Amino acid sequence: MSDITFDNRVAIVTGAGGGLGKTYALELARRGARVVVNDLGGGVDGSGHSSRAADTVVDEIVAAGGEATANYDSVSTPEGGANIVLTAMDSFGRLDILVNNAGILRDTSFAKMTTDQIDAVIDVHLKGAFYVSRPAFAIMKESGYGRIVNTSSPSGLFGNFGQVNYGAAKAGLMGMASVMAIEGVKYNIKVNTIAPVAKTRMTEDLLGPLADLVDPEQVTPMVVYLASEACELTHQVFSVGGGRYARIFVGVGDGWFAGQGVVPSVEDIHANLETIENIDEFIVPMNNNEEMALLYKALQG
Ligand SMILES: NC(=O)c1ccc[n+]([C@@H]2O[C@H](COP(=O)([O-])OP(=O)(O)OC[C@H]3O[C@@H](n4cnc5c(N)ncnc54)[C@H](O)[C@@H]3O)[C@@H](O)[C@H]2O)c1
């Protein structure tokens, strides 16, 4: 199998001043990509800002013989998103890869969550991905090539106590990516998503004994693969961490069919719950119509 390289490719990695994003930026650059290292340079909760984080990573890339430029905008505003993409175009004249990675945490139980905590987290993770992806997608559509990698989380896809804001944003990203993937097919824009687990400043206090077994470097190859021309996959979500790589999917079971035109009683629902809940037989629809097909099948008997 030939080496995967990024000669003549330009990548944006958001939140690349540390943690997982830094590893992606370094590896993409090592393999030939010119990289926009975006980072606001704030704390884990998103407060504060500094140019140091992004600058340090750019320096490291340049010292290793690579090409990179820093951008300090926040992903969480339309202006910030536009400016990040503009940095790629102004500095390198093209854009092929976007890794939506920037993130913050404002954890607390749902009953105690403030409006600020909801807004801040949804603004960075979910709206941030919209704001950077939208101008990036437009350029990729024009050139007929693009690779977008989004960062969801097990907390969003499966749930985790104290992270309702984060979970909602991370699950929202999966919905965003599904539609972007479908719309990107025509233009050779592949859109995939990872749900990582790795020891970073964001998670070192949360992971317990697992922390020392989940190195961010173990996530990097999957993201770099999904960002490469070799990647023909789109519309996929992967669980990535500690050296394990696995597909995550949304499936729907065969279910229970009450009958064409039948309005079942509440008691009928209760009586048939076991069949409704059963997932022995299921499909993984890759668009709305594939799920509708199950209904048509039932309606046709
Ligand atoms: N580490 C894990 O186990 C884990 C698990 C699930 C999801 N994630 C996700 O992976 C991504 C990377 O997280 P990490 O673990 O490397 O944490 P991290 O805190 O080390 O990295 C996040 C980076 O994003 C930057 N950032 C924050 N807000 C920004 C903004 N508005 N604009 C630009 N940059 C901003 C931060 O300055 C920081 O450098 C995040 O989206 C996170 O939610 C991580």
mmCIF file of C-alpha atoms and ligand atoms in Angstrom:
data_model
loop_
_atom_site.group_PDB
_atom_site.id
_atom_site.type_symbol
_atom_site.label_atom_id
_atom_site.label_comp_id
_atom_site.label_asym_id
_atom_site.label_seq_id
_atom_site.Cartn_x
_atom_site.Cartn_y
_atom_site.Cartn_z
ATOM 1 C CA MET A 1 0.000 0.000 0.000
ATOM 2 C CA SER A 2 1.421 3.398 -0.945
ATOM 3 C CA ASP A 3 2.165 6.080 1.624
ATOM 4 C CA ILE A 4 -0.576 8.551 2.411
ATOM 5 C CA THR A 5 0.719 12.038 1.723
ATOM 6 C CA PHE A 6 -0.720 15.537 1.572
ATOM 7 C CA ASP A 7 1.489 17.258 -0.988
ATOM 8 C CA ASN A 8 -0.252 20.332 -2.349
ATOM 9 C CA ARG A 9 -3.073 19.957 0.187
ATOM 10 C CA VAL A 10 -4.114 22.693 2.590
ATOM 11 C CA ALA A 11 -5.710 21.861 5.936
ATOM 12 C CA ILE A 12 -7.406 23.802 8.699
ATOM 13 C CA VAL A 13 -7.379 22.237 12.153
ATOM 14 C CA THR A 14 -9.464 24.179 14.674
ATOM 15 C CA GLY A 15 -8.372 24.112 18.294
ATOM 16 C CA ALA A 16 -4.947 22.884 17.168
ATOM 17 C CA GLY A 17 -2.962 24.709 19.834
ATOM 18 C CA GLY A 18 -2.962 21.694 22.156
ATOM 19 C CA GLY A 19 -4.441 18.284 22.902
ATOM 20 C CA LEU A 20 -5.778 16.222 20.025
ATOM 21 C CA GLY A 21 -5.798 19.043 17.474
ATOM 22 C CA LYS A 22 -2.093 19.655 17.891
ATOM 23 C CA THR A 23 -1.324 16.028 17.021
ATOM 24 C CA TYR A 24 -3.442 16.271 13.851
ATOM 25 C CA ALA A 25 -1.741 19.489 12.755
ATOM 26 C CA LEU A 26 1.742 18.065 13.318
ATOM 27 C CA GLU A 27 1.033 14.813 11.482
ATOM 28 C CA LEU A 28 -0.734 16.467 8.539
ATOM 29 C CA ALA A 29 2.208 18.859 8.181
ATOM 30 C CA ARG A 30 4.743 16.036 8.525
ATOM 31 C CA ARG A 31 3.019 14.335 5.609
ATOM 32 C CA GLY A 32 3.208 17.445 3.423
ATOM 33 C CA ALA A 33 0.052 19.456 4.109
ATOM 34 C CA ARG A 34 0.212 23.207 4.619
ATOM 35 C CA VAL A 35 -1.733 23.781 7.804
ATOM 36 C CA VAL A 36 -3.738 26.593 9.365
ATOM 37 C CA VAL A 37 -3.291 26.110 13.095
ATOM 38 C CA ASN A 38 -6.352 27.750 14.618
ATOM 39 C CA ASP A 39 -6.621 28.231 18.361
ATOM 40 C CA LEU A 40 -8.207 30.805 20.582
ATOM 41 C CA GLY A 41 -5.726 29.927 23.308
ATOM 42 C CA GLY A 42 -8.190 29.999 26.212
ATOM 43 C CA GLY A 43 -8.824 27.718 29.180
ATOM 44 C CA VAL A 44 -10.722 24.425 29.165
ATOM 45 C CA ASP A 45 -13.912 26.386 29.902
ATOM 46 C CA GLY A 46 -13.247 28.715 26.965
ATOM 47 C CA SER A 47 -12.347 31.736 29.069
ATOM 48 C CA GLY A 48 -9.426 33.981 28.093
ATOM 49 C CA HIS A 49 -7.394 33.985 24.899
ATOM 50 C CA SER A 50 -3.776 33.983 23.805
ATOM 51 C CA SER A 51 -1.823 33.607 20.588
ATOM 52 C CA ARG A 52 0.768 31.410 22.287
ATOM 53 C CA ALA A 53 -0.888 28.011 21.808
ATOM 54 C CA ALA A 54 -1.263 28.338 18.032
ATOM 55 C CA ASP A 55 2.143 30.028 17.614
ATOM 56 C CA THR A 56 3.945 27.246 19.487
ATOM 57 C CA VAL A 57 2.472 24.590 17.190
ATOM 58 C CA VAL A 58 3.296 26.611 14.076
ATOM 59 C CA ASP A 59 6.884 26.996 15.327
ATOM 60 C CA GLU A 60 7.115 23.256 15.890
ATOM 61 C CA ILE A 61 5.847 22.504 12.380
ATOM 62 C CA VAL A 62 8.209 25.021 10.786
ATOM 63 C CA ALA A 63 11.170 23.757 12.845
ATOM 64 C CA ALA A 64 10.455 20.268 11.490
ATOM 65 C CA GLY A 65 10.561 21.605 7.912
ATOM 66 C CA GLY A 66 6.812 21.934 7.403
ATOM 67 C CA GLU A 67 4.553 24.838 6.451
ATOM 68 C CA ALA A 68 1.932 26.327 8.735
ATOM 69 C CA THR A 69 0.291 29.565 9.707
ATOM 70 C CA ALA A 70 -1.503 30.561 12.886
ATOM 71 C CA ASN A 71 -5.016 31.878 13.317
ATOM 72 C CA TYR A 72 -6.409 33.005 16.688
ATOM 73 C CA ASP A 73 -10.089 33.520 15.850
ATOM 74 C CA SER A 74 -12.844 31.910 17.819
ATOM 75 C CA VAL A 75 -14.831 29.359 15.833
ATOM 76 C CA SER A 76 -17.926 30.446 17.727
ATOM 77 C CA THR A 77 -18.908 33.405 15.536
ATOM 78 C CA PRO A 78 -19.699 33.609 11.815
ATOM 79 C CA GLU A 79 -16.937 36.243 11.474
ATOM 80 C CA GLY A 80 -14.429 33.997 13.220
ATOM 81 C CA GLY A 81 -15.319 31.038 10.999
ATOM 82 C CA ALA A 82 -15.043 33.145 7.858
ATOM 83 C CA ASN A 83 -11.690 34.534 8.946
ATOM 84 C CA ILE A 84 -10.243 31.091 9.672
ATOM 85 C CA VAL A 85 -11.108 29.979 6.141
ATOM 86 C CA LEU A 86 -9.822 33.273 4.737
ATOM 87 C CA THR A 87 -6.497 32.638 6.477
ATOM 88 C CA ALA A 88 -6.122 29.409 4.504
ATOM 89 C CA MET A 89 -6.981 31.116 1.221
ATOM 90 C CA ASP A 90 -4.784 34.174 1.871
ATOM 91 C CA SER A 91 -1.805 32.152 3.072
ATOM 92 C CA PHE A 92 -1.965 29.093 0.824
ATOM 93 C CA GLY A 93 -4.508 29.855 -1.919
ATOM 94 C CA ARG A 94 -6.670 26.767 -1.462
ATOM 95 C CA LEU A 95 -8.467 24.596 1.075
ATOM 96 C CA ASP A 96 -8.814 20.811 0.961
ATOM 97 C CA ILE A 97 -9.222 19.645 4.542
ATOM 98 C CA LEU A 98 -11.095 20.872 7.579
ATOM 99 C CA VAL A 99 -10.849 19.222 10.973
ATOM 100 C CA ASN A 100 -13.512 20.648 13.304
ATOM 101 C CA ASN A 101 -11.863 19.988 16.641
ATOM 102 C CA ALA A 102 -12.048 23.105 18.845
ATOM 103 C CA GLY A 103 -13.893 22.489 22.069
ATOM 104 C CA ILE A 104 -14.593 23.532 25.645
ATOM 105 C CA LEU A 105 -16.368 22.132 28.679
ATOM 106 C CA ARG A 106 -18.811 23.742 31.122
ATOM 107 C CA ASP A 107 -20.035 20.699 33.015
ATOM 108 C CA THR A 108 -22.769 20.667 35.618
ATOM 109 C CA SER A 109 -25.927 18.674 36.249
ATOM 110 C CA PHE A 110 -28.941 19.629 34.140
ATOM 111 C CA ALA A 111 -30.934 21.076 37.050
ATOM 112 C CA LYS A 112 -28.099 23.493 37.820
ATOM 113 C CA MET A 113 -27.112 24.434 34.280
ATOM 114 C CA THR A 114 -27.154 28.148 33.490
ATOM 115 C CA THR A 115 -28.045 29.730 30.170
ATOM 116 C CA ASP A 116 -24.420 30.857 29.810
ATOM 117 C CA GLN A 117 -23.212 27.284 30.192
ATOM 118 C CA ILE A 118 -25.660 26.101 27.520
ATOM 119 C CA ASP A 119 -24.811 28.891 25.091
ATOM 120 C CA ALA A 120 -21.037 28.798 25.470
ATOM 121 C CA VAL A 121 -20.770 25.072 24.781
ATOM 122 C CA ILE A 122 -23.256 24.967 21.911
ATOM 123 C CA ASP A 123 -21.648 28.069 20.382
ATOM 124 C CA VAL A 124 -18.162 26.532 20.258
ATOM 125 C CA HIS A 125 -18.884 22.909 19.378
ATOM 126 C CA LEU A 126 -22.012 22.999 17.265
ATOM 127 C CA LYS A 127 -22.341 26.518 15.875
ATOM 128 C CA GLY A 128 -18.544 26.705 15.602
ATOM 129 C CA ALA A 129 -18.535 23.699 13.295
ATOM 130 C CA PHE A 130 -21.266 25.372 11.212
ATOM 131 C CA TYR A 131 -19.395 28.669 11.036
ATOM 132 C CA VAL A 132 -16.119 27.166 9.834
ATOM 133 C CA SER A 133 -17.629 24.420 7.673
ATOM 134 C CA ARG A 134 -19.967 26.698 5.756
ATOM 135 C CA PRO A 135 -17.295 28.829 4.030
ATOM 136 C CA ALA A 136 -15.000 25.794 3.796
ATOM 137 C CA PHE A 137 -17.695 23.690 2.120
ATOM 138 C CA ALA A 138 -18.352 26.460 -0.413
ATOM 139 C CA ILE A 139 -14.681 26.429 -1.476
ATOM 140 C CA MET A 140 -14.544 22.634 -1.578
ATOM 141 C CA LYS A 141 -17.719 22.522 -3.651
ATOM 142 C CA GLU A 142 -16.128 24.915 -6.135
ATOM 143 C CA SER A 143 -12.944 22.845 -6.432
ATOM 144 C CA GLY A 144 -14.718 19.470 -6.427
ATOM 145 C CA TYR A 145 -12.658 18.094 -3.569
ATOM 146 C CA GLY A 146 -12.858 18.166 0.203
ATOM 147 C CA ARG A 147 -12.384 16.206 3.391
ATOM 148 C CA ILE A 148 -14.150 17.306 6.585
ATOM 149 C CA VAL A 149 -13.632 15.540 9.896
ATOM 150 C CA ASN A 150 -15.882 16.453 12.812
ATOM 151 C CA THR A 151 -15.377 15.726 16.472
ATOM 152 C CA SER A 152 -18.324 14.303 18.349
ATOM 153 C CA SER A 153 -18.068 12.493 21.661
ATOM 154 C CA PRO A 154 -19.309 9.352 23.406
ATOM 155 C CA SER A 155 -20.993 11.808 25.819
ATOM 156 C CA GLY A 156 -23.171 13.086 22.990
ATOM 157 C CA LEU A 157 -23.839 9.794 21.268
ATOM 158 C CA PHE A 158 -24.422 7.679 24.377
ATOM 159 C CA GLY A 159 -24.870 10.198 27.222
ATOM 160 C CA ASN A 160 -22.832 11.184 30.268
ATOM 161 C CA PHE A 161 -23.906 12.676 33.588
ATOM 162 C CA GLY A 162 -23.270 16.417 33.928
ATOM 163 C CA GLN A 163 -22.734 17.116 30.244
ATOM 164 C CA VAL A 164 -26.172 17.891 28.840
ATOM 165 C CA ASN A 165 -24.916 21.023 27.032
ATOM 166 C CA TYR A 166 -21.879 19.226 25.644
ATOM 167 C CA GLY A 167 -23.886 16.095 24.822
ATOM 168 C CA ALA A 168 -26.488 18.079 22.897
ATOM 169 C CA ALA A 169 -23.795 19.893 20.918
ATOM 170 C CA LYS A 170 -21.880 16.706 20.155
ATOM 171 C CA ALA A 171 -25.009 14.814 19.081
ATOM 172 C CA GLY A 172 -25.987 17.816 16.969
ATOM 173 C CA LEU A 173 -22.674 17.548 15.161
ATOM 174 C CA MET A 174 -23.571 14.060 14.040
ATOM 175 C CA GLY A 175 -26.798 15.353 12.511
ATOM 176 C CA MET A 176 -24.932 18.189 10.848
ATOM 177 C CA ALA A 177 -22.364 15.777 9.446
ATOM 178 C CA SER A 178 -25.013 13.373 8.095
ATOM 179 C CA VAL A 179 -26.615 16.069 5.983
ATOM 180 C CA MET A 180 -23.303 17.627 4.938
ATOM 181 C CA ALA A 181 -22.104 14.180 3.830
ATOM 182 C CA ILE A 182 -25.212 13.649 1.700
ATOM 183 C CA GLU A 183 -24.896 17.114 0.148
ATOM 184 C CA GLY A 184 -21.150 16.636 -0.373
ATOM 185 C CA VAL A 185 -21.406 13.423 -2.431
ATOM 186 C CA LYS A 186 -21.806 15.288 -5.721
ATOM 187 C CA TYR A 187 -18.666 17.339 -5.108
ATOM 188 C CA ASN A 188 -16.310 14.651 -3.775
ATOM 189 C CA ILE A 189 -16.524 16.154 -0.295
ATOM 190 C CA LYS A 190 -16.262 13.365 2.270
ATOM 191 C CA VAL A 191 -17.638 14.194 5.698
ATOM 192 C CA ASN A 192 -16.891 11.905 8.621
ATOM 193 C CA THR A 193 -16.964 12.150 12.389
ATOM 194 C CA ILE A 194 -14.970 10.744 15.262
ATOM 195 C CA ALA A 195 -15.900 10.216 18.883
ATOM 196 C CA PRO A 196 -12.479 10.143 20.556
ATOM 197 C CA VAL A 197 -11.172 9.182 23.969
ATOM 198 C CA ALA A 198 -7.757 10.553 24.902
ATOM 199 C CA LYS A 199 -5.895 12.041 27.810
ATOM 200 C CA THR A 200 -5.730 15.797 27.285
ATOM 201 C CA ARG A 201 -6.050 18.772 29.615
ATOM 202 C CA MET A 202 -9.821 18.515 28.969
ATOM 203 C CA THR A 203 -10.150 14.952 30.189
ATOM 204 C CA GLU A 204 -7.221 14.102 32.474
ATOM 205 C CA ASP A 205 -9.350 14.650 35.590
ATOM 206 C CA LEU A 206 -12.390 12.899 34.133
ATOM 207 C CA LEU A 207 -10.992 9.638 32.779
ATOM 208 C CA GLY A 208 -9.745 8.075 36.028
ATOM 209 C CA PRO A 209 -7.477 5.038 35.595
ATOM 210 C CA LEU A 210 -8.167 4.968 31.847
ATOM 211 C CA ALA A 211 -6.284 8.255 31.367
ATOM 212 C CA ASP A 212 -2.821 6.728 31.067
ATOM 213 C CA LEU A 213 -4.020 4.160 28.556
ATOM 214 C CA VAL A 214 -5.451 6.596 26.010
ATOM 215 C CA ASP A 215 -2.751 8.609 24.285
ATOM 216 C CA PRO A 216 -3.927 11.369 21.901
ATOM 217 C CA GLU A 217 -1.414 10.022 19.339
ATOM 218 C CA GLN A 218 -3.590 6.921 19.053
ATOM 219 C CA VAL A 219 -6.432 9.044 17.673
ATOM 220 C CA THR A 220 -4.260 10.880 15.134
ATOM 221 C CA PRO A 221 -3.913 8.186 12.419
ATOM 222 C CA MET A 222 -7.677 7.785 12.085
ATOM 223 C CA VAL A 223 -8.231 11.516 11.679
ATOM 224 C CA VAL A 224 -5.350 11.840 9.225
ATOM 225 C CA TYR A 225 -6.722 8.910 7.222
ATOM 226 C CA LEU A 226 -10.208 10.467 7.101
ATOM 227 C CA ALA A 227 -8.568 13.721 5.946
ATOM 228 C CA SER A 228 -6.718 11.996 3.106
ATOM 229 C CA GLU A 229 -7.447 11.463 -0.559
ATOM 230 C CA ALA A 230 -7.231 7.717 0.141
ATOM 231 C CA CYS A 231 -10.399 8.002 2.213
ATOM 232 C CA GLU A 232 -13.425 7.049 0.142
ATOM 233 C CA LEU A 233 -15.678 6.814 3.185
ATOM 234 C CA THR A 234 -18.284 9.409 3.909
ATOM 235 C CA HIS A 235 -21.155 9.774 6.376
ATOM 236 C CA GLN A 236 -19.451 7.585 8.974
ATOM 237 C CA VAL A 237 -18.822 7.919 12.697
ATOM 238 C CA PHE A 238 -15.969 6.163 14.463
ATOM 239 C CA SER A 239 -15.170 5.460 18.080
ATOM 240 C CA VAL A 240 -11.439 6.118 18.407
ATOM 241 C CA GLY A 241 -9.277 5.752 21.485
ATOM 242 C CA GLY A 242 -6.572 3.774 23.220
ATOM 243 C CA GLY A 243 -5.743 1.891 20.025
ATOM 244 C CA ARG A 244 -9.306 0.720 19.320
ATOM 245 C CA TYR A 245 -11.118 1.860 16.161
ATOM 246 C CA ALA A 246 -14.794 0.971 15.640
ATOM 247 C CA ARG A 247 -17.811 2.131 13.719
ATOM 248 C CA ILE A 248 -20.652 3.842 15.556
ATOM 249 C CA PHE A 249 -24.000 3.858 13.806
ATOM 250 C CA VAL A 250 -27.625 4.819 14.157
ATOM 251 C CA GLY A 251 -29.826 1.838 13.439
ATOM 252 C CA VAL A 252 -33.533 1.187 13.479
ATOM 253 C CA GLY A 253 -35.186 -2.076 14.406
ATOM 254 C CA ASP A 254 -37.899 -3.899 12.457
ATOM 255 C CA GLY A 255 -40.385 -2.801 15.097
ATOM 256 C CA TRP A 256 -44.039 -3.676 15.533
ATOM 257 C CA PHE A 257 -46.612 -2.854 12.844
ATOM 258 C CA ALA A 258 -50.135 -2.251 14.078
ATOM 259 C CA GLY A 259 -51.618 -2.606 10.579
ATOM 260 C CA GLN A 260 -52.413 -0.255 7.730
ATOM 261 C CA GLY A 261 -54.719 2.551 8.890
ATOM 262 C CA VAL A 262 -54.940 1.065 12.398
ATOM 263 C CA VAL A 263 -54.728 3.428 15.373
ATOM 264 C CA PRO A 264 -53.545 1.204 18.216
ATOM 265 C CA SER A 265 -54.622 1.798 21.802
ATOM 266 C CA VAL A 266 -52.209 2.850 24.511
ATOM 267 C CA GLU A 267 -52.621 -0.668 25.880
ATOM 268 C CA ASP A 268 -51.573 -2.096 22.484
ATOM 269 C CA ILE A 269 -48.335 -0.092 22.708
ATOM 270 C CA HIS A 270 -47.748 -1.405 26.217
ATOM 271 C CA ALA A 271 -48.489 -4.965 25.154
ATOM 272 C CA ASN A 272 -46.114 -4.819 22.202
ATOM 273 C CA LEU A 273 -43.194 -2.967 23.821
ATOM 274 C CA GLU A 274 -40.917 -5.976 23.636
ATOM 275 C CA THR A 275 -41.255 -6.124 19.841
ATOM 276 C CA ILE A 276 -41.011 -2.321 19.515
ATOM 277 C CA GLU A 277 -37.777 -2.326 21.511
ATOM 278 C CA ASN A 278 -36.292 -5.387 19.855
ATOM 279 C CA ILE A 279 -33.119 -4.843 17.852
ATOM 280 C CA ASP A 280 -32.353 -8.421 16.824
ATOM 281 C CA GLU A 281 -33.155 -7.315 13.287
ATOM 282 C CA PHE A 282 -32.177 -3.779 12.301
ATOM 283 C CA ILE A 283 -30.907 -1.679 9.438
ATOM 284 C CA VAL A 284 -28.543 1.281 9.387
ATOM 285 C CA PRO A 285 -30.239 3.812 7.095
ATOM 286 C CA MET A 286 -27.846 6.179 5.337
ATOM 287 C CA ASN A 287 -30.593 8.685 4.581
ATOM 288 C CA ASN A 288 -34.189 9.471 5.372
ATOM 289 C CA ASN A 289 -35.557 7.421 2.469
ATOM 290 C CA GLU A 290 -33.828 4.257 3.582
ATOM 291 C CA GLU A 291 -35.707 4.465 6.862
ATOM 292 C CA MET A 292 -38.980 5.252 5.062
ATOM 293 C CA ALA A 293 -38.450 2.080 3.062
ATOM 294 C CA LEU A 294 -39.058 0.072 6.239
ATOM 295 C CA LEU A 295 -42.438 1.724 6.621
ATOM 296 C CA TYR A 296 -43.345 1.105 2.976
ATOM 297 C CA LYS A 297 -42.376 -2.530 3.410
ATOM 298 C CA ALA A 298 -44.662 -2.860 6.438
ATOM 299 C CA LEU A 299 -47.497 -1.044 4.679
ATOM 300 C CA GLN A 300 -47.230 -3.365 1.694
ATOM 301 C CA GLY A 301 -47.422 -6.362 4.003
HETATM 302 N N1 LIG B 1 -10.020 14.125 24.945
HETATM 303 C C1 LIG B 1 -11.100 13.368 24.891
HETATM 304 O O1 LIG B 1 -11.173 12.272 25.491
HETATM 305 C C2 LIG B 1 -12.279 13.800 24.080
HETATM 306 C C3 LIG B 1 -13.430 12.990 24.102
HETATM 307 C C4 LIG B 1 -14.496 13.352 23.312
HETATM 308 C C5 LIG B 1 -14.426 14.486 22.538
HETATM 309 N N2 LIG B 1 -13.302 15.258 22.570
HETATM 310 C C6 LIG B 1 -13.290 16.451 21.727
HETATM 311 O O2 LIG B 1 -12.057 16.538 21.069
HETATM 312 C C7 LIG B 1 -11.780 17.903 20.774
HETATM 313 C C8 LIG B 1 -10.380 18.260 21.243
HETATM 314 O O3 LIG B 1 -10.358 18.225 22.656
HETATM 315 P P1 LIG B 1 -9.046 17.943 23.525
HETATM 316 O O4 LIG B 1 -9.363 16.771 24.372
HETATM 317 O O5 LIG B 1 -7.862 17.915 22.655
HETATM 318 O O6 LIG B 1 -9.067 19.216 24.489
HETATM 319 P P2 LIG B 1 -8.093 20.523 24.556
HETATM 320 O O7 LIG B 1 -8.700 21.417 25.571
HETATM 321 O O8 LIG B 1 -6.702 20.075 24.755
HETATM 322 O O9 LIG B 1 -8.206 21.120 23.097
HETATM 323 C C9 LIG B 1 -9.243 21.945 22.659
HETATM 324 C C10 LIG B 1 -8.622 23.145 21.977
HETATM 325 O O10 LIG B 1 -9.666 23.946 21.405
HETATM 326 C C11 LIG B 1 -9.324 25.296 21.611
HETATM 327 N N3 LIG B 1 -10.525 26.130 21.589
HETATM 328 C C12 LIG B 1 -11.496 26.182 22.522
HETATM 329 N N4 LIG B 1 -12.443 27.059 22.164
HETATM 330 C C13 LIG B 1 -12.083 27.547 20.959
HETATM 331 C C14 LIG B 1 -12.684 28.466 20.063
HETATM 332 N N5 LIG B 1 -13.846 29.061 20.354
HETATM 333 N N6 LIG B 1 -12.043 28.738 18.895
HETATM 334 C C15 LIG B 1 -10.865 28.152 18.598
HETATM 335 N N7 LIG B 1 -10.246 27.288 19.430
HETATM 336 C C16 LIG B 1 -10.855 26.971 20.590
HETATM 337 C C17 LIG B 1 -8.652 25.323 22.971
HETATM 338 O O11 LIG B 1 -7.880 26.503 23.174
HETATM 339 C C18 LIG B 1 -7.840 24.038 22.940
HETATM 340 O O12 LIG B 1 -6.529 24.230 22.471
HETATM 341 C C19 LIG B 1 -12.890 18.709 21.451
HETATM 342 O O13 LIG B 1 -13.892 19.007 20.509
HETATM 343 C C20 LIG B 1 -13.421 17.750 22.487
HETATM 344 O O14 LIG B 1 -14.737 18.040 22.865
HETATM 345 C C21 LIG B 1 -12.233 14.942 23.324
#
